[in-house]
mmCIF file of C-alpha atoms in Angstrom:
data_model
loop_
_atom_site.group_PDB
_atom_site.id
_atom_site.type_symbol
_atom_site.label_atom_id
_atom_site.label_comp_id
_atom_site.label_asym_id
_atom_site.label_seq_id
_atom_site.Cartn_x
_atom_site.Cartn_y
_atom_site.Cartn_z
ATOM 1 C CA UNK A 512 -0.022 0.045 0.101
ATOM 2 C CA UNK A 513 1.529 3.540 -0.894
ATOM 3 C CA UNK A 514 1.866 5.830 1.855
ATOM 4 C CA UNK A 515 2.203 9.677 0.904
ATOM 5 C CA UNK A 516 4.264 11.630 3.514
ATOM 6 C CA UNK A 517 2.361 14.830 4.438
ATOM 7 C CA UNK A 518 4.798 16.372 6.985
ATOM 8 C CA UNK A 519 7.816 15.578 8.976
ATOM 9 C CA UNK A 520 9.388 17.315 12.068
ATOM 10 C CA UNK A 521 12.163 16.336 14.450
ATOM 11 C CA UNK A 522 11.121 16.533 18.227
ATOM 12 C CA UNK A 523 12.545 15.129 21.513
ATOM 13 C CA UNK A 524 15.146 13.206 19.238
ATOM 14 C CA UNK A 525 12.798 11.396 17.161
ATOM 15 C CA UNK A 526 10.444 12.234 14.335
ATOM 16 C CA UNK A 527 6.878 13.246 14.201
ATOM 17 C CA UNK A 528 5.295 12.406 10.645
ATOM 18 C CA UNK A 529 1.999 12.488 9.026
ATOM 19 C CA UNK A 530 1.165 10.142 6.075
ATOM 20 C CA UNK A 531 -1.974 9.576 3.898
ATOM 21 C CA UNK A 532 -3.104 6.466 2.250
ATOM 22 C CA UNK A 533 -6.018 5.066 0.350
ATOM 23 C CA UNK A 534 -7.872 2.908 2.855
ATOM 24 C CA UNK A 535 -9.822 -0.093 1.848
ATOM 25 C CA UNK A 536 -11.925 -0.247 5.024
ATOM 26 C CA UNK A 537 -13.130 3.063 4.745
ATOM 27 C CA UNK A 538 -13.038 3.534 1.088
ATOM 28 C CA UNK A 539 -11.274 6.707 0.953
ATOM 29 C CA UNK A 540 -8.269 8.406 1.796
ATOM 30 C CA UNK A 541 -6.974 8.418 5.650
ATOM 31 C CA UNK A 542 -4.469 10.288 7.407
ATOM 32 C CA UNK A 543 -2.361 9.312 10.450
ATOM 33 C CA UNK A 544 0.479 10.690 12.487
ATOM 34 C CA UNK A 545 3.228 8.464 14.027
ATOM 35 C CA UNK A 546 6.055 9.466 16.420
ATOM 36 C CA UNK A 547 9.103 7.432 16.125
ATOM 37 C CA UNK A 548 11.460 7.580 19.229
ATOM 38 C CA UNK A 549 15.136 7.934 18.609
ATOM 39 C CA UNK A 550 15.621 4.387 19.390
ATOM 40 C CA UNK A 551 13.759 3.142 16.640
ATOM 41 C CA UNK A 552 15.393 1.683 13.526
ATOM 42 C CA UNK A 553 15.539 -1.395 11.380
ATOM 43 C CA UNK A 554 17.441 -3.376 13.980
ATOM 44 C CA UNK A 555 15.573 -2.131 16.942
ATOM 45 C CA UNK A 556 11.956 -1.948 16.426
ATOM 46 C CA UNK A 557 10.014 -0.445 19.229
ATOM 47 C CA UNK A 558 6.052 -1.068 20.397
ATOM 48 C CA UNK A 559 3.340 1.128 19.508
ATOM 49 C CA UNK A 560 0.790 2.971 21.545
ATOM 50 C CA UNK A 561 -2.459 3.777 19.537
ATOM 51 C CA UNK A 562 -4.107 6.994 20.270
ATOM 52 C CA UNK A 563 -7.728 7.585 19.491
ATOM 53 C CA UNK A 564 -9.008 11.124 19.677
ATOM 54 C CA UNK A 565 -12.277 12.457 20.579
ATOM 55 C CA UNK A 566 -15.288 14.509 18.851
ATOM 56 C CA UNK A 567 -14.362 17.219 15.995
ATOM 57 C CA UNK A 568 -10.478 15.863 16.445
ATOM 58 C CA UNK A 569 -8.091 14.856 13.694
ATOM 59 C CA UNK A 570 -4.754 13.366 14.188
ATOM 60 C CA UNK A 571 -3.360 16.708 15.025
ATOM 61 C CA UNK A 572 -4.602 17.368 18.306
ATOM 62 C CA UNK A 573 -2.958 14.944 20.447
ATOM 63 C CA UNK A 574 0.358 15.225 18.855
ATOM 64 C CA UNK A 575 0.411 18.970 19.044
ATOM 65 C CA UNK A 576 -1.254 19.444 22.552
ATOM 66 C CA UNK A 577 -0.765 16.436 24.609
ATOM 67 C CA UNK A 578 3.135 16.934 25.174
ATOM 68 C CA UNK A 579 3.888 13.330 24.850
ATOM 69 C CA UNK A 580 6.952 13.194 22.911
ATOM 70 C CA UNK A 581 9.530 13.711 25.636
ATOM 71 C CA UNK A 582 8.247 10.771 27.717
ATOM 72 C CA UNK A 583 7.758 8.608 24.620
ATOM 73 C CA UNK A 584 11.449 9.074 23.614
ATOM 74 C CA UNK A 585 12.584 8.302 27.012
ATOM 75 C CA UNK A 586 10.396 4.942 27.224
ATOM 76 C CA UNK A 587 11.138 4.082 23.375
ATOM 77 C CA UNK A 588 7.805 4.098 22.450
ATOM 78 C CA UNK A 589 6.097 4.749 19.193
ATOM 79 C CA UNK A 590 2.724 6.639 18.777
ATOM 80 C CA UNK A 591 0.266 6.367 16.255
ATOM 81 C CA UNK A 592 -2.802 8.594 16.051
ATOM 82 C CA UNK A 593 -5.615 8.028 13.184
ATOM 83 C CA UNK A 594 -8.113 10.467 12.225
ATOM 84 C CA UNK A 595 -11.522 10.271 14.040
ATOM 85 C CA UNK A 596 -13.631 9.513 10.657
ATOM 86 C CA UNK A 597 -13.203 8.851 7.032
ATOM 87 C CA UNK A 598 -13.245 12.484 5.058
ATOM 88 C CA UNK A 599 -13.129 13.626 1.643
ATOM 89 C CA UNK A 600 -15.809 14.063 -1.355
ATOM 90 C CA UNK A 601 -18.639 11.509 -1.219
ATOM 91 C CA UNK A 602 -18.058 10.833 2.585
ATOM 92 C CA UNK A 603 -21.588 11.180 4.210
ATOM 93 C CA UNK A 604 -22.180 13.800 6.790
ATOM 94 C CA UNK A 605 -24.758 14.655 9.422
ATOM 95 C CA UNK A 606 -27.227 16.813 7.256
ATOM 96 C CA UNK A 607 -27.856 19.072 10.472
ATOM 97 C CA UNK A 608 -23.881 19.964 10.439
ATOM 98 C CA UNK A 609 -23.677 19.001 14.260
ATOM 99 C CA UNK A 610 -20.124 18.325 15.868
ATOM 100 C CA UNK A 611 -21.381 14.870 17.264
ATOM 101 C CA UNK A 612 -22.276 12.992 14.295
ATOM 102 C CA UNK A 613 -20.875 12.467 10.854
ATOM 103 C CA UNK A 614 -17.226 13.878 9.894
ATOM 104 C CA UNK A 615 -15.081 13.822 13.008
ATOM 105 C CA UNK A 616 -17.337 11.752 14.887
ATOM 106 C CA UNK A 617 -16.757 8.243 13.750
ATOM 107 C CA UNK A 618 -17.299 6.555 17.256
ATOM 108 C CA UNK A 619 -15.078 3.644 16.044
ATOM 109 C CA UNK A 620 -17.831 1.580 15.110
ATOM 110 C CA UNK A 621 -18.446 -0.170 11.862
ATOM 111 C CA UNK A 622 -21.843 1.499 10.530
ATOM 112 C CA UNK A 623 -24.475 -0.864 8.979
ATOM 113 C CA UNK A 624 -26.942 2.063 7.922
ATOM 114 C CA UNK A 625 -26.909 3.944 5.054
ATOM 115 C CA UNK A 626 -25.424 6.413 3.714
ATOM 116 C CA UNK A 627 -22.565 5.793 6.509
ATOM 117 C CA UNK A 628 -22.106 2.153 6.042
ATOM 118 C CA UNK A 629 -19.750 2.760 2.762
ATOM 119 C CA UNK A 630 -17.234 4.523 4.511
ATOM 120 C CA UNK A 631 -17.638 4.575 8.272
ATOM 121 C CA UNK A 632 -15.805 1.289 9.112
ATOM 122 C CA UNK A 633 -13.565 2.926 11.706
ATOM 123 C CA UNK A 634 -13.518 -0.307 14.158
ATOM 124 C CA UNK A 635 -12.172 -2.383 11.286
ATOM 125 C CA UNK A 636 -9.515 0.491 10.160
ATOM 126 C CA UNK A 637 -8.305 0.828 13.963
ATOM 127 C CA UNK A 638 -8.169 -2.893 14.771
ATOM 128 C CA UNK A 639 -7.194 -4.472 11.438
ATOM 129 C CA UNK A 640 -6.131 -2.137 8.500
ATOM 130 C CA UNK A 641 -4.030 0.545 10.282
ATOM 131 C CA UNK A 642 -1.885 -1.933 12.502
ATOM 132 C CA UNK A 643 -1.029 -3.886 9.726
ATOM 133 C CA UNK A 644 0.120 -0.775 7.747
ATOM 134 C CA UNK A 645 2.086 0.357 10.695
ATOM 135 C CA UNK A 646 3.891 -2.915 11.162
ATOM 136 C CA UNK A 647 4.629 -3.337 7.514
ATOM 137 C CA UNK A 648 6.246 0.040 7.098
ATOM 138 C CA UNK A 649 7.712 1.166 10.072
ATOM 139 C CA UNK A 650 10.332 -0.091 12.614
ATOM 140 C CA UNK A 651 7.659 -1.257 15.307
ATOM 141 C CA UNK A 652 7.043 -4.685 16.973
ATOM 142 C CA UNK A 653 3.671 -6.115 17.015
ATOM 143 C CA UNK A 654 3.353 -5.044 20.739
ATOM 144 C CA UNK A 655 0.322 -2.674 21.163
ATOM 145 C CA UNK A 656 -1.420 -0.518 23.426
ATOM 146 C CA UNK A 657 -4.160 1.654 23.096
ATOM 147 C CA UNK A 658 -5.397 4.818 24.690
ATOM 148 C CA UNK A 659 -7.854 7.697 24.011
ATOM 149 C CA UNK A 660 -9.886 10.843 25.104
ATOM 150 C CA UNK A 661 -13.645 11.164 25.531
ATOM 151 C CA UNK A 662 -14.955 9.349 22.373
ATOM 152 C CA UNK A 663 -11.524 8.029 21.858
ATOM 153 C CA UNK A 664 -11.461 6.822 25.190
ATOM 154 C CA UNK A 665 -14.940 5.003 24.416
ATOM 155 C CA UNK A 666 -13.149 3.576 21.302
ATOM 156 C CA UNK A 667 -9.993 2.327 23.145
ATOM 157 C CA UNK A 668 -11.662 0.789 25.901
ATOM 158 C CA UNK A 669 -14.023 -0.984 23.550
ATOM 159 C CA UNK A 670 -11.392 -2.169 21.178
ATOM 160 C CA UNK A 671 -9.093 -3.308 23.943
ATOM 161 C CA UNK A 672 -12.041 -5.415 25.357
ATOM 162 C CA UNK A 673 -12.829 -7.068 22.344
ATOM 163 C CA UNK A 674 -9.574 -7.966 21.212
ATOM 164 C CA UNK A 675 -7.616 -8.801 24.277
ATOM 165 C CA UNK A 676 -5.157 -10.724 22.496
ATOM 166 C CA UNK A 677 -4.043 -7.630 20.298
ATOM 167 C CA UNK A 678 -3.414 -5.015 23.106
ATOM 168 C CA UNK A 679 -1.340 -5.597 26.366
ATOM 169 C CA UNK A 680 -2.989 -2.526 28.032
ATOM 170 C CA UNK A 681 -5.452 0.170 27.717
ATOM 171 C CA UNK A 682 -5.928 3.716 29.060
ATOM 172 C CA UNK A 683 -8.275 6.521 28.663
ATOM 173 C CA UNK A 684 -8.979 10.006 29.779
ATOM 174 C CA UNK A 685 -12.795 11.041 30.156
ATOM 175 C CA UNK A 686 -14.148 8.108 28.065
ATOM 176 C CA UNK A 687 -17.661 7.857 26.956
ATOM 177 C CA UNK A 688 -17.944 5.078 29.436
ATOM 178 C CA UNK A 689 -21.572 3.814 28.683
ATOM 179 C CA UNK A 690 -22.481 5.142 25.106
ATOM 180 C CA UNK A 691 -25.990 3.200 25.100
ATOM 181 C CA UNK A 692 -27.058 5.363 28.274
ATOM 182 C CA UNK A 693 -25.969 8.882 27.249
ATOM 183 C CA UNK A 694 -27.041 11.266 24.568
ATOM 184 C CA UNK A 695 -23.872 11.344 22.198
ATOM 185 C CA UNK A 696 -23.841 7.543 22.303
ATOM 186 C CA UNK A 697 -27.573 7.130 21.492
ATOM 187 C CA UNK A 698 -27.454 9.582 18.659
ATOM 188 C CA UNK A 699 -24.214 8.065 16.898
ATOM 189 C CA UNK A 700 -25.545 4.348 17.522
ATOM 190 C CA UNK A 701 -28.853 5.139 16.118
ATOM 191 C CA UNK A 702 -27.386 6.927 13.107
ATOM 192 C CA UNK A 703 -24.524 4.355 12.394
ATOM 193 C CA UNK A 704 -26.118 1.043 13.561
ATOM 194 C CA UNK A 705 -29.782 1.403 13.560
ATOM 195 C CA UNK A 706 -32.682 0.871 16.164
ATOM 196 C CA UNK A 707 -31.682 -2.428 17.128
ATOM 197 C CA UNK A 708 -29.792 -2.088 20.345
ATOM 198 C CA UNK A 709 -28.791 -5.448 20.635
ATOM 199 C CA UNK A 710 -26.249 -4.515 18.218
ATOM 200 C CA UNK A 711 -25.165 -1.370 20.144
ATOM 201 C CA UNK A 712 -24.168 -3.528 23.195
ATOM 202 C CA UNK A 713 -20.971 -4.942 21.373
ATOM 203 C CA UNK A 714 -19.595 -1.406 21.193
ATOM 204 C CA UNK A 715 -20.349 -0.336 24.799
ATOM 205 C CA UNK A 716 -17.514 -0.541 27.172
ATOM 206 C CA UNK A 717 -19.435 -0.695 30.383
ATOM 207 C CA UNK A 718 -21.602 -3.776 29.097
ATOM 208 C CA UNK A 719 -18.503 -5.634 27.799
ATOM 209 C CA UNK A 720 -16.666 -5.161 30.953
ATOM 210 C CA UNK A 721 -19.542 -6.330 33.255
ATOM 211 C CA UNK A 722 -18.953 -9.807 31.447
ATOM 212 C CA UNK A 723 -15.276 -9.854 31.517
ATOM 213 C CA UNK A 724 -13.131 -10.678 34.273
ATOM 214 C CA UNK A 725 -9.746 -10.918 32.491
ATOM 215 C CA UNK A 726 -8.410 -8.550 29.790
ATOM 216 C CA UNK A 727 -5.860 -5.874 29.159
ATOM 217 C CA UNK A 728 -5.045 -3.713 32.421
ATOM 218 C CA UNK A 729 -7.074 -0.655 32.113
ATOM 219 C CA UNK A 730 -6.282 2.808 33.603
ATOM 220 C CA UNK A 731 -9.084 5.573 33.314
ATOM 221 C CA UNK A 732 -8.490 9.124 34.513
ATOM 222 C CA UNK A 733 -11.580 11.368 35.120
ATOM 223 C CA UNK A 734 -11.390 15.033 35.974
ATOM 224 C CA UNK A 735 -14.273 15.771 38.381
ATOM 225 C CA UNK A 736 -14.692 19.428 36.913
ATOM 226 C CA UNK A 737 -15.414 17.991 33.720
ATOM 227 C CA UNK A 738 -18.706 19.667 32.281
ATOM 228 C CA UNK A 739 -19.805 16.335 30.592
ATOM 229 C CA UNK A 740 -19.115 14.167 33.567
ATOM 230 C CA UNK A 741 -22.623 13.520 34.591
ATOM 231 C CA UNK A 742 -24.587 13.462 31.228
ATOM 232 C CA UNK A 743 -22.448 12.127 28.874
ATOM 233 C CA UNK A 744 -19.474 10.098 30.377
ATOM 234 C CA UNK A 745 -20.675 8.079 33.497
ATOM 235 C CA UNK A 746 -17.529 6.552 34.690
ATOM 236 C CA UNK A 747 -19.074 5.139 37.582
ATOM 237 C CA UNK A 748 -20.869 2.865 35.406
ATOM 238 C CA UNK A 749 -17.720 1.424 34.188
ATOM 239 C CA UNK A 750 -16.471 1.157 37.658
ATOM 240 C CA UNK A 751 -19.473 -0.750 38.667
ATOM 241 C CA UNK A 752 -19.296 -3.104 35.847
ATOM 242 C CA UNK A 753 -15.481 -3.698 36.825
ATOM 243 C CA UNK A 754 -16.562 -4.424 40.355
ATOM 244 C CA UNK A 755 -18.985 -6.857 39.310
ATOM 245 C CA UNK A 756 -16.940 -9.084 37.016
ATOM 246 C CA UNK A 757 -13.508 -8.441 38.676
ATOM 247 C CA UNK A 758 -11.996 -6.767 35.848
ATOM 248 C CA UNK A 759 -8.408 -5.060 36.184
ATOM 249 C CA UNK A 760 -9.495 -1.459 36.086
ATOM 250 C CA UNK A 761 -8.076 1.270 37.934
ATOM 251 C CA UNK A 762 -10.227 4.509 38.016
ATOM 252 C CA UNK A 763 -8.850 7.784 39.315
ATOM 253 C CA UNK A 764 -11.077 10.729 39.720
ATOM 254 C CA UNK A 765 -8.884 14.067 39.362
ATOM 255 C CA UNK A 766 -9.618 16.839 41.479
ATOM 256 C CA UNK A 767 -10.399 20.247 39.584
ATOM 257 C CA UNK A 768 -9.417 18.969 36.026
ATOM 258 C CA UNK A 769 -11.921 19.624 32.969
ATOM 259 C CA UNK A 770 -12.188 17.617 29.522
ATOM 260 C CA UNK A 771 -9.507 19.675 27.881
ATOM 261 C CA UNK A 772 -5.898 18.829 26.880
ATOM 262 C CA UNK A 773 -4.596 20.712 29.887
ATOM 263 C CA UNK A 774 -5.911 17.613 31.723
ATOM 264 C CA UNK A 775 -4.459 14.961 29.408
ATOM 265 C CA UNK A 776 -1.041 16.807 29.409
ATOM 266 C CA UNK A 777 -0.946 16.561 33.061
ATOM 267 C CA UNK A 778 -1.307 12.922 33.302
ATOM 268 C CA UNK A 779 0.040 11.469 29.862
ATOM 269 C CA UNK A 780 3.403 10.409 30.989
ATOM 270 C CA UNK A 781 1.881 8.243 33.804
ATOM 271 C CA UNK A 782 -0.422 6.755 31.215
ATOM 272 C CA UNK A 783 2.786 5.917 28.782
ATOM 273 C CA UNK A 784 4.635 4.612 31.551
ATOM 274 C CA UNK A 785 1.674 2.273 32.243
ATOM 275 C CA UNK A 786 1.732 1.094 28.809
ATOM 276 C CA UNK A 787 5.551 0.647 29.012
ATOM 277 C CA UNK A 788 5.455 -1.269 32.011
ATOM 278 C CA UNK A 789 3.137 -3.820 30.398
ATOM 279 C CA UNK A 790 5.268 -4.035 27.497
ATOM 280 C CA UNK A 791 7.842 -5.760 29.666
#
């Protein structure tokens, strides 16, 4: 598969680069960013942390705002950040132009409803196509971890729970923890997946976790000053599910922090260290 380099910049002794490619799963051009630490090379492949961003974001938000490069360079970790949805001419969008559905809001599901089913196959893209592409073209190992924020936190948890053999650990900031029970999730799942709520359950981390006692170790940070905490995020539901099943989840409520990248940048080093420890 042909990769087109969009940009490249040296940072923290390594390289941050953006690439575009023609994706089979989403039937359109996709862009991703990758940080390769200074240790990475043909004779020294490094493990990868996949980062999934939230509503309205692209690959750029995390890479430009999280301040993750120095710690990732220290630990010898690559970071890969895909886009949050398919884009381009012919890709369906919310006809009402809202921020929480359509472009920039793929919710990391495989859509079954028209006109979204043709392109909105983000679950397959993140789980199958993108890792295969990264491992074929960059000096990385098959060791993977996954993390994300808000909608991306939902995606990271859900994907790790469904694919425990592919990811050694999962972390999330302010995840949409119970999407079948919040306005953002209900809107997205109805639009992408239809009215059958049995299909929704396979994309809901709380429902998945309450039936799993083992899986990738999970760390979730949630700010208690987050404006979306009560209505949209519901981390207490995730915690209750973990208690019910015995799942290895650590949920930390962080006093005074909101939903922004100020919050993420304050704790990203701890999340990267969490993953590095489980890479061994």
